[in-house]
Coordinates of C-alpha atoms in Angstrom, one line a residue:
M1 CA -26.2 23.3 8.8
N2 CA -29.4 22.3 7.1
H3 CA -31.5 20.8 9.9
S4 CA -34.0 19.0 7.6
T5 CA -35.1 15.6 9.0
I6 CA -33.5 13.6 6.2
F7 CA -30.9 14.0 3.4
Q8 CA -32.8 15.6 0.5
N9 CA -30.8 14.6 -2.6
S10 CA -30.8 11.2 -4.2
K11 CA -27.0 10.7 -4.5
T12 CA -25.7 7.2 -3.7
A13 CA -22.6 5.4 -2.6
L14 CA -20.7 2.2 -3.5
I15 CA -18.5 0.7 -0.7
G16 CA -15.9 -2.1 -0.8
F17 CA -14.4 -4.5 -0.3
D18 CA -13.8 -6.1 3.1
G19 CA -16.1 -7.9 5.5
F20 CA -15.4 -9.2 9.0
I21 CA -17.3 -10.4 12.0
D22 CA -16.1 -8.4 15.0
K23 CA -15.8 -9.8 18.5
I24 CA -15.3 -7.1 21.1
F25 CA -13.6 -8.0 24.4
K26 CA -12.3 -6.4 27.5
I27 CA -9.5 -7.9 29.5
K28 CA -10.1 -8.5 33.3
K29 CA -7.5 -7.2 35.7
T30 CA -9.4 -8.7 38.7
S31 CA -12.6 -10.6 38.9
K32 CA -14.5 -7.3 39.0
T33 CA -12.3 -4.8 37.2
F34 CA -10.8 -4.4 33.7
F35 CA -7.5 -3.0 32.4
D36 CA -8.6 0.6 31.6
K37 CA -5.4 1.5 29.7
S38 CA -3.3 -0.5 27.3
S39 CA -0.2 0.7 29.2
E40 CA -1.5 -1.1 32.4
F41 CA -1.9 -4.3 30.4
G42 CA 1.5 -3.9 28.9
D43 CA 3.1 -3.3 32.3
Y44 CA 1.3 -6.4 33.6
I45 CA 2.8 -8.5 30.7
L46 CA 6.3 -7.1 31.3
E47 CA 6.0 -8.0 35.0
K48 CA 5.2 -11.6 34.1
R49 CA 8.0 -12.0 31.5
G50 CA 9.6 -15.4 31.7
N51 CA 6.6 -16.8 33.4
N52 CA 3.3 -18.3 32.1
F53 CA 0.1 -16.5 33.2
S54 CA -3.6 -16.4 32.4
L55 CA -6.2 -13.7 32.3
E56 CA -10.0 -13.8 31.8
I57 CA -11.6 -11.9 29.0
E58 CA -15.2 -10.8 28.7
E59 CA -16.9 -10.6 25.4
I60 CA -18.9 -7.4 25.2
F61 CA -20.7 -8.2 22.0
T62 CA -20.3 -9.6 18.4
K63 CA -21.2 -7.3 15.5
I64 CA -20.7 -6.7 11.8
G65 CA -17.1 -5.7 11.1
G66 CA -14.7 -4.6 8.4
N67 CA -14.2 -0.9 7.5
G68 CA -16.3 -1.2 4.4
T69 CA -19.1 -3.0 6.0
I70 CA -19.4 -0.8 9.1
L71 CA -19.1 2.3 6.8
A72 CA -21.8 1.0 4.5
N73 CA -24.2 0.3 7.4
A74 CA -23.5 3.7 9.0
L75 CA -24.1 5.5 5.7
S76 CA -27.3 3.6 5.2
N77 CA -28.5 4.5 8.7
L78 CA -27.9 8.1 7.8
G79 CA -30.2 7.8 4.8
I80 CA -27.8 7.2 2.0
K81 CA -28.7 4.4 -0.4
S82 CA -25.7 2.3 -0.9
D83 CA -24.2 -0.8 -2.6
L84 CA -21.8 -2.9 -0.6
I85 CA -19.3 -5.3 -2.3
A86 CA -17.7 -7.3 0.5
S87 CA -16.8 -10.6 2.0
L88 CA -20.1 -11.3 3.7
G89 CA -20.4 -15.1 3.2
F90 CA -20.3 -17.2 0.0
P91 CA -22.3 -18.5 -1.6
N92 CA -24.8 -17.3 1.1
V93 CA -24.6 -14.2 3.1
D94 CA -23.9 -14.9 6.8
S95 CA -26.9 -14.2 9.0
I96 CA -25.1 -11.5 11.0
F97 CA -24.9 -9.3 7.9
Q98 CA -28.7 -9.5 7.4
N99 CA -28.8 -6.8 10.1
I100 CA -27.3 -4.2 7.8
H101 CA -29.7 -1.4 7.1
S102 CA -32.2 -2.0 4.3
N103 CA -30.9 1.1 2.5
C104 CA -27.8 -1.0 1.6
S105 CA -27.8 -3.6 -1.2
L106 CA -25.4 -6.5 -0.5
H107 CA -23.0 -8.1 -3.1
S108 CA -20.9 -10.8 -1.5
Y109 CA -17.9 -12.5 -3.1
A110 CA -16.2 -14.5 -0.2
N111 CA -16.5 -15.6 3.4
P112 CA -15.9 -13.0 6.0
G113 CA -12.7 -12.7 8.2
Y114 CA -12.8 -12.4 11.9
A115 CA -11.5 -9.5 14.0
Y116 CA -10.9 -9.8 17.7
A117 CA -10.8 -6.4 19.4
Y118 CA -9.4 -6.0 22.9
E119 CA -10.6 -2.5 23.9
F120 CA -9.2 0.0 26.5
Y121 CA -10.2 3.5 27.2
D122 CA -7.3 5.0 25.3
N123 CA -6.9 2.5 22.4
K124 CA -7.5 -1.0 21.3
I125 CA -5.6 -4.1 20.1
M126 CA -7.0 -5.6 16.9
L127 CA -6.2 -9.2 15.9
A128 CA -7.5 -10.3 12.5
E129 CA -8.1 -13.7 11.0
N130 CA -8.4 -12.9 7.3
G131 CA -9.2 -16.4 6.0
A132 CA -10.5 -16.3 2.4
L133 CA -9.6 -12.6 2.1
N134 CA -5.9 -13.5 1.9
S135 CA -6.6 -15.0 -1.6
I136 CA -8.8 -12.3 -3.0
N137 CA -7.4 -9.9 -5.8
W138 CA -8.8 -8.0 -8.8
Q139 CA -8.9 -11.1 -11.0
S140 CA -10.9 -13.2 -8.5
L141 CA -13.2 -10.3 -7.7
K142 CA -14.0 -9.9 -11.4
E143 CA -14.6 -13.6 -11.9
I144 CA -17.0 -13.8 -9.0
I145 CA -18.9 -10.5 -9.2
G146 CA -18.5 -10.0 -13.0
R147 CA -16.6 -7.1 -14.7
D148 CA -19.7 -5.8 -16.5
Y149 CA -21.7 -6.0 -13.3
L150 CA -19.0 -4.0 -11.5
I151 CA -19.0 -1.4 -14.2
N152 CA -22.7 -1.0 -13.9
L153 CA -22.5 -0.6 -10.1
F154 CA -19.8 2.1 -10.4
E155 CA -21.8 3.9 -13.2
N156 CA -24.9 4.1 -11.1
N157 CA -23.3 5.5 -7.9
D158 CA -22.0 8.9 -7.1
L159 CA -19.4 8.2 -4.5
Y160 CA -17.0 5.3 -4.1
C161 CA -15.6 4.4 -0.7
L162 CA -12.4 2.2 -1.2
V163 CA -11.2 1.3 2.3
N164 CA -9.1 -1.1 4.4
W165 CA -6.1 -1.3 2.0
S166 CA -3.8 -2.3 4.9
E167 CA -5.4 -5.5 6.0
I168 CA -6.1 -7.1 2.6
M169 CA -3.0 -7.9 0.7
G170 CA -4.8 -8.1 -2.6
M171 CA -6.4 -4.7 -2.2
T172 CA -3.7 -3.0 -4.2
S173 CA -4.6 -5.1 -7.3
I174 CA -8.3 -4.3 -6.7
W175 CA -7.7 -0.6 -6.6
E176 CA -5.4 -0.8 -9.7
G177 CA -8.1 -2.8 -11.5
I178 CA -10.7 -0.2 -10.7
L179 CA -8.4 2.6 -11.9
Q180 CA -7.5 0.8 -15.2
E181 CA -10.7 -1.2 -16.1
I182 CA -13.6 0.6 -14.4
I183 CA -13.0 4.4 -14.3
P184 CA -12.2 4.7 -18.1
K185 CA -15.6 3.0 -18.8
L186 CA -17.7 5.5 -16.9
S187 CA -19.7 8.1 -18.8
N188 CA -19.2 10.9 -16.3
S189 CA -16.1 10.1 -14.2
K190 CA -15.2 13.8 -13.6
D191 CA -18.4 14.0 -11.4
K192 CA -17.5 11.0 -9.4
I193 CA -15.9 11.1 -5.9
V194 CA -13.6 8.4 -4.6
F195 CA -13.1 8.3 -0.8
F196 CA -10.0 6.4 0.3
D197 CA -9.2 5.1 3.8
L198 CA -6.0 3.1 4.1
A199 CA -6.6 1.7 7.6
D200 CA -3.7 1.2 10.0
C201 CA -0.7 0.8 7.6
S202 CA 2.1 0.8 10.1
N203 CA 2.8 -2.9 9.4
R204 CA 3.1 -2.3 5.6
A205 CA 6.5 -1.8 4.0
S206 CA 7.5 1.7 2.9
N207 CA 7.5 0.8 -0.8
E208 CA 4.0 -0.6 -0.5
I209 CA 2.8 2.6 1.0
Q210 CA 4.6 4.7 -1.6
N211 CA 2.9 2.5 -4.3
I212 CA -0.6 2.9 -3.0
L213 CA -0.2 6.6 -2.6
S214 CA 0.9 6.9 -6.2
I215 CA -2.2 4.9 -7.2
I216 CA -4.4 7.3 -5.2
S217 CA -2.8 10.3 -6.7
T218 CA -3.3 8.8 -10.2
F219 CA -7.1 8.4 -9.5
S220 CA -7.2 12.2 -9.1
K221 CA -6.6 12.7 -12.8
N222 CA -10.0 11.3 -13.6
V223 CA -12.2 11.7 -10.4
K224 CA -12.4 13.8 -7.3
V225 CA -10.3 12.2 -4.6
I226 CA -10.7 12.4 -0.8
L227 CA -8.3 10.6 1.5
S228 CA -9.1 10.1 5.2
L229 CA -6.3 9.3 7.7
N230 CA -6.4 8.9 11.5
K231 CA -3.5 9.9 13.6
N232 CA -1.5 6.7 13.3
E233 CA -2.1 6.5 9.6
T234 CA -1.0 10.1 9.2
E235 CA 2.3 9.4 11.0
A236 CA 3.0 6.3 8.9
V237 CA 2.3 8.0 5.6
F238 CA 4.3 11.1 6.5
K239 CA 7.2 9.0 7.6
V240 CA 7.3 7.3 4.2
I241 CA 7.0 10.5 2.1
F242 CA 9.1 12.8 4.3
P243 CA 11.4 10.5 6.4
K244 CA 13.7 13.3 7.5
E245 CA 11.2 15.9 8.6
N246 CA 9.6 16.3 12.0
L247 CA 6.5 18.5 12.1
V248 CA 3.4 18.9 14.2
F249 CA 0.2 17.0 13.2
E250 CA -1.4 19.8 11.3
E251 CA 1.7 20.6 9.3
K252 CA 2.2 17.0 8.4
G253 CA -1.3 17.0 6.9
K254 CA -0.5 20.0 4.8
K255 CA 2.6 18.4 3.4
I256 CA 0.8 15.2 2.6
F257 CA -2.1 17.1 0.9
D258 CA 0.3 19.2 -1.3
F259 CA 2.3 16.1 -2.2
L260 CA -0.7 14.0 -3.3
N261 CA -2.4 16.9 -5.1
I262 CA -5.9 15.6 -4.4
E263 CA -9.3 17.3 -3.8
K264 CA -9.4 16.8 0.0
L265 CA -7.4 15.3 2.8
V266 CA -9.3 14.6 6.0
L267 CA -7.4 14.0 9.3
H268 CA -9.1 12.8 12.5
H269 CA -8.2 11.6 15.9
S270 CA -10.0 11.5 19.3
K271 CA -9.9 15.3 20.0
E272 CA -9.5 17.1 16.7
S273 CA -10.3 16.8 13.0
Y274 CA -8.9 18.7 10.0
C275 CA -9.9 19.0 6.3
F276 CA -7.4 20.3 3.8
C277 CA -9.1 21.2 0.5
K278 CA -8.3 23.0 -2.7
N279 CA -11.1 25.5 -2.4
D280 CA -11.3 26.3 1.3
G281 CA -7.7 25.7 2.5
L282 CA -7.5 24.3 6.1
I283 CA -10.7 23.6 8.1
F284 CA -10.5 22.6 11.7
A285 CA -13.1 21.2 14.2
N286 CA -13.0 19.9 17.7
T287 CA -14.5 16.4 18.2
F288 CA -17.0 15.4 20.8
F289 CA -14.3 13.7 22.9
Q290 CA -15.3 10.8 25.2
Q291 CA -13.0 10.2 28.1
K292 CA -14.4 6.7 28.6
P293 CA -16.0 5.5 25.3
L294 CA -18.4 2.7 25.4
I295 CA -16.9 1.3 22.2
S296 CA -14.0 2.5 19.9
T297 CA -13.9 -0.2 17.2
G298 CA -15.7 1.4 14.3
A299 CA -15.5 5.0 15.5
G300 CA -13.3 6.0 12.5
D301 CA -15.8 4.3 10.1
H302 CA -18.6 6.3 11.6
F303 CA -16.6 9.5 11.2
N304 CA -16.0 8.6 7.6
A305 CA -19.7 7.8 7.1
G306 CA -20.7 11.2 8.5
F307 CA -18.2 13.0 6.3
C308 CA -19.2 11.1 3.1
A309 CA -22.9 11.6 3.8
S310 CA -22.3 15.3 4.2
I311 CA -20.4 15.6 1.0
L312 CA -23.2 13.9 -0.9
Q313 CA -25.6 16.3 0.7
D314 CA -23.4 19.2 -0.5
Y315 CA -22.6 20.4 3.0
T316 CA -19.7 22.8 3.4
N317 CA -16.5 21.4 4.6
V318 CA -17.0 22.9 8.0
E319 CA -20.4 21.3 8.3
A320 CA -19.1 18.0 7.0
L321 CA -16.4 17.9 9.7
Q322 CA -19.0 18.8 12.4
F323 CA -21.4 16.2 11.2
A324 CA -18.7 13.5 11.0
N325 CA -17.5 14.3 14.5
A326 CA -21.0 14.0 15.8
A327 CA -21.7 10.7 14.0
A328 CA -18.6 9.3 15.6
G329 CA -19.4 10.8 19.0
F330 CA -22.9 9.4 19.1
Y331 CA -21.5 5.9 18.1
I332 CA -18.8 5.7 20.7
S333 CA -21.1 6.9 23.5
T334 CA -24.0 4.6 22.7
G335 CA -22.5 1.7 20.7
E336 CA -25.2 2.3 18.0
S337 CA -25.1 3.7 14.4
P338 CA -27.1 6.9 14.5
N339 CA -29.7 8.0 12.0
F340 CA -29.7 11.6 10.6
N341 CA -32.0 13.0 13.3
Q342 CA -29.9 11.5 16.1
V343 CA -26.8 13.1 14.8
I344 CA -28.5 16.5 14.6
Q345 CA -29.9 16.0 18.1
Y346 CA -26.5 15.0 19.4
I347 CA -25.0 18.2 18.0
Q348 CA -27.7 20.4 19.5
N349 CA -27.3 18.8 23.0
Q350 CA -23.6 19.4 23.2

């Protein structure tokens, strides 16, 4: 890996389209201890069934939220100049988003949603209050931001991160609108990279998942497509495409990759990450696993940021996975978005 102190090229990224304010909580088991595992919390609820009960929660902190917003801030911290189109407050950007790194230019079209994350060491429960985001679609986005302005933003960026399809019901129309009205207007679409992250799609209907996968596959006719899936998302997507097959995680990834016929498929979970790619076949890397992470909300977004930054820097796929794992590892162990030097130092210290 190139251990220069900053990314050397001038490639840029455009990220959209969600924005949330995250409130991170832990749930108290006693006055001095927390529920460490969600199974403990679940067992507690089952024991109390038929009875009312109350528990104390402790807010750990409030931070910027939304897959796109966290990803944009993480990319910007890594040295990538970015444009973020998101629900950050309208007509004025909410003060919490003023903390996003100065490498990122903000373009807001709606008020943010709120996400309440109850974290355990093994997973988390996310409860979202979407608010204005429930009424956003391609037509409203065009009217507020402006179609020509959107075309200009896409023209002047090298990589597009289209994320959080699952939580925003109008996101399908937004991705379709980009495919139909933006991509054909670009002067060099074949050189562009589109990075997709569905987010947890287990609550979406099979026909909805099939439709969005078809849209992603269609993108690949005009641009280079990368799809990133965590373990839960991989399971949900595989179940829709191959409902009668039962394979191990890695084999499921290969089947999804072949089915979609895209440039790269990236799979990641707490202990392992994979990259299926047309040129290099299958790439595997161990993560920097944390038994007791300080924070888990946003870990996948930091992984994605590390991978996207590496791709823009023309790292190999092996290096990109290593860098992505380290960016996520640093974040979950410190609660902070790392800069480039911190990621490199983190790798060297392991």
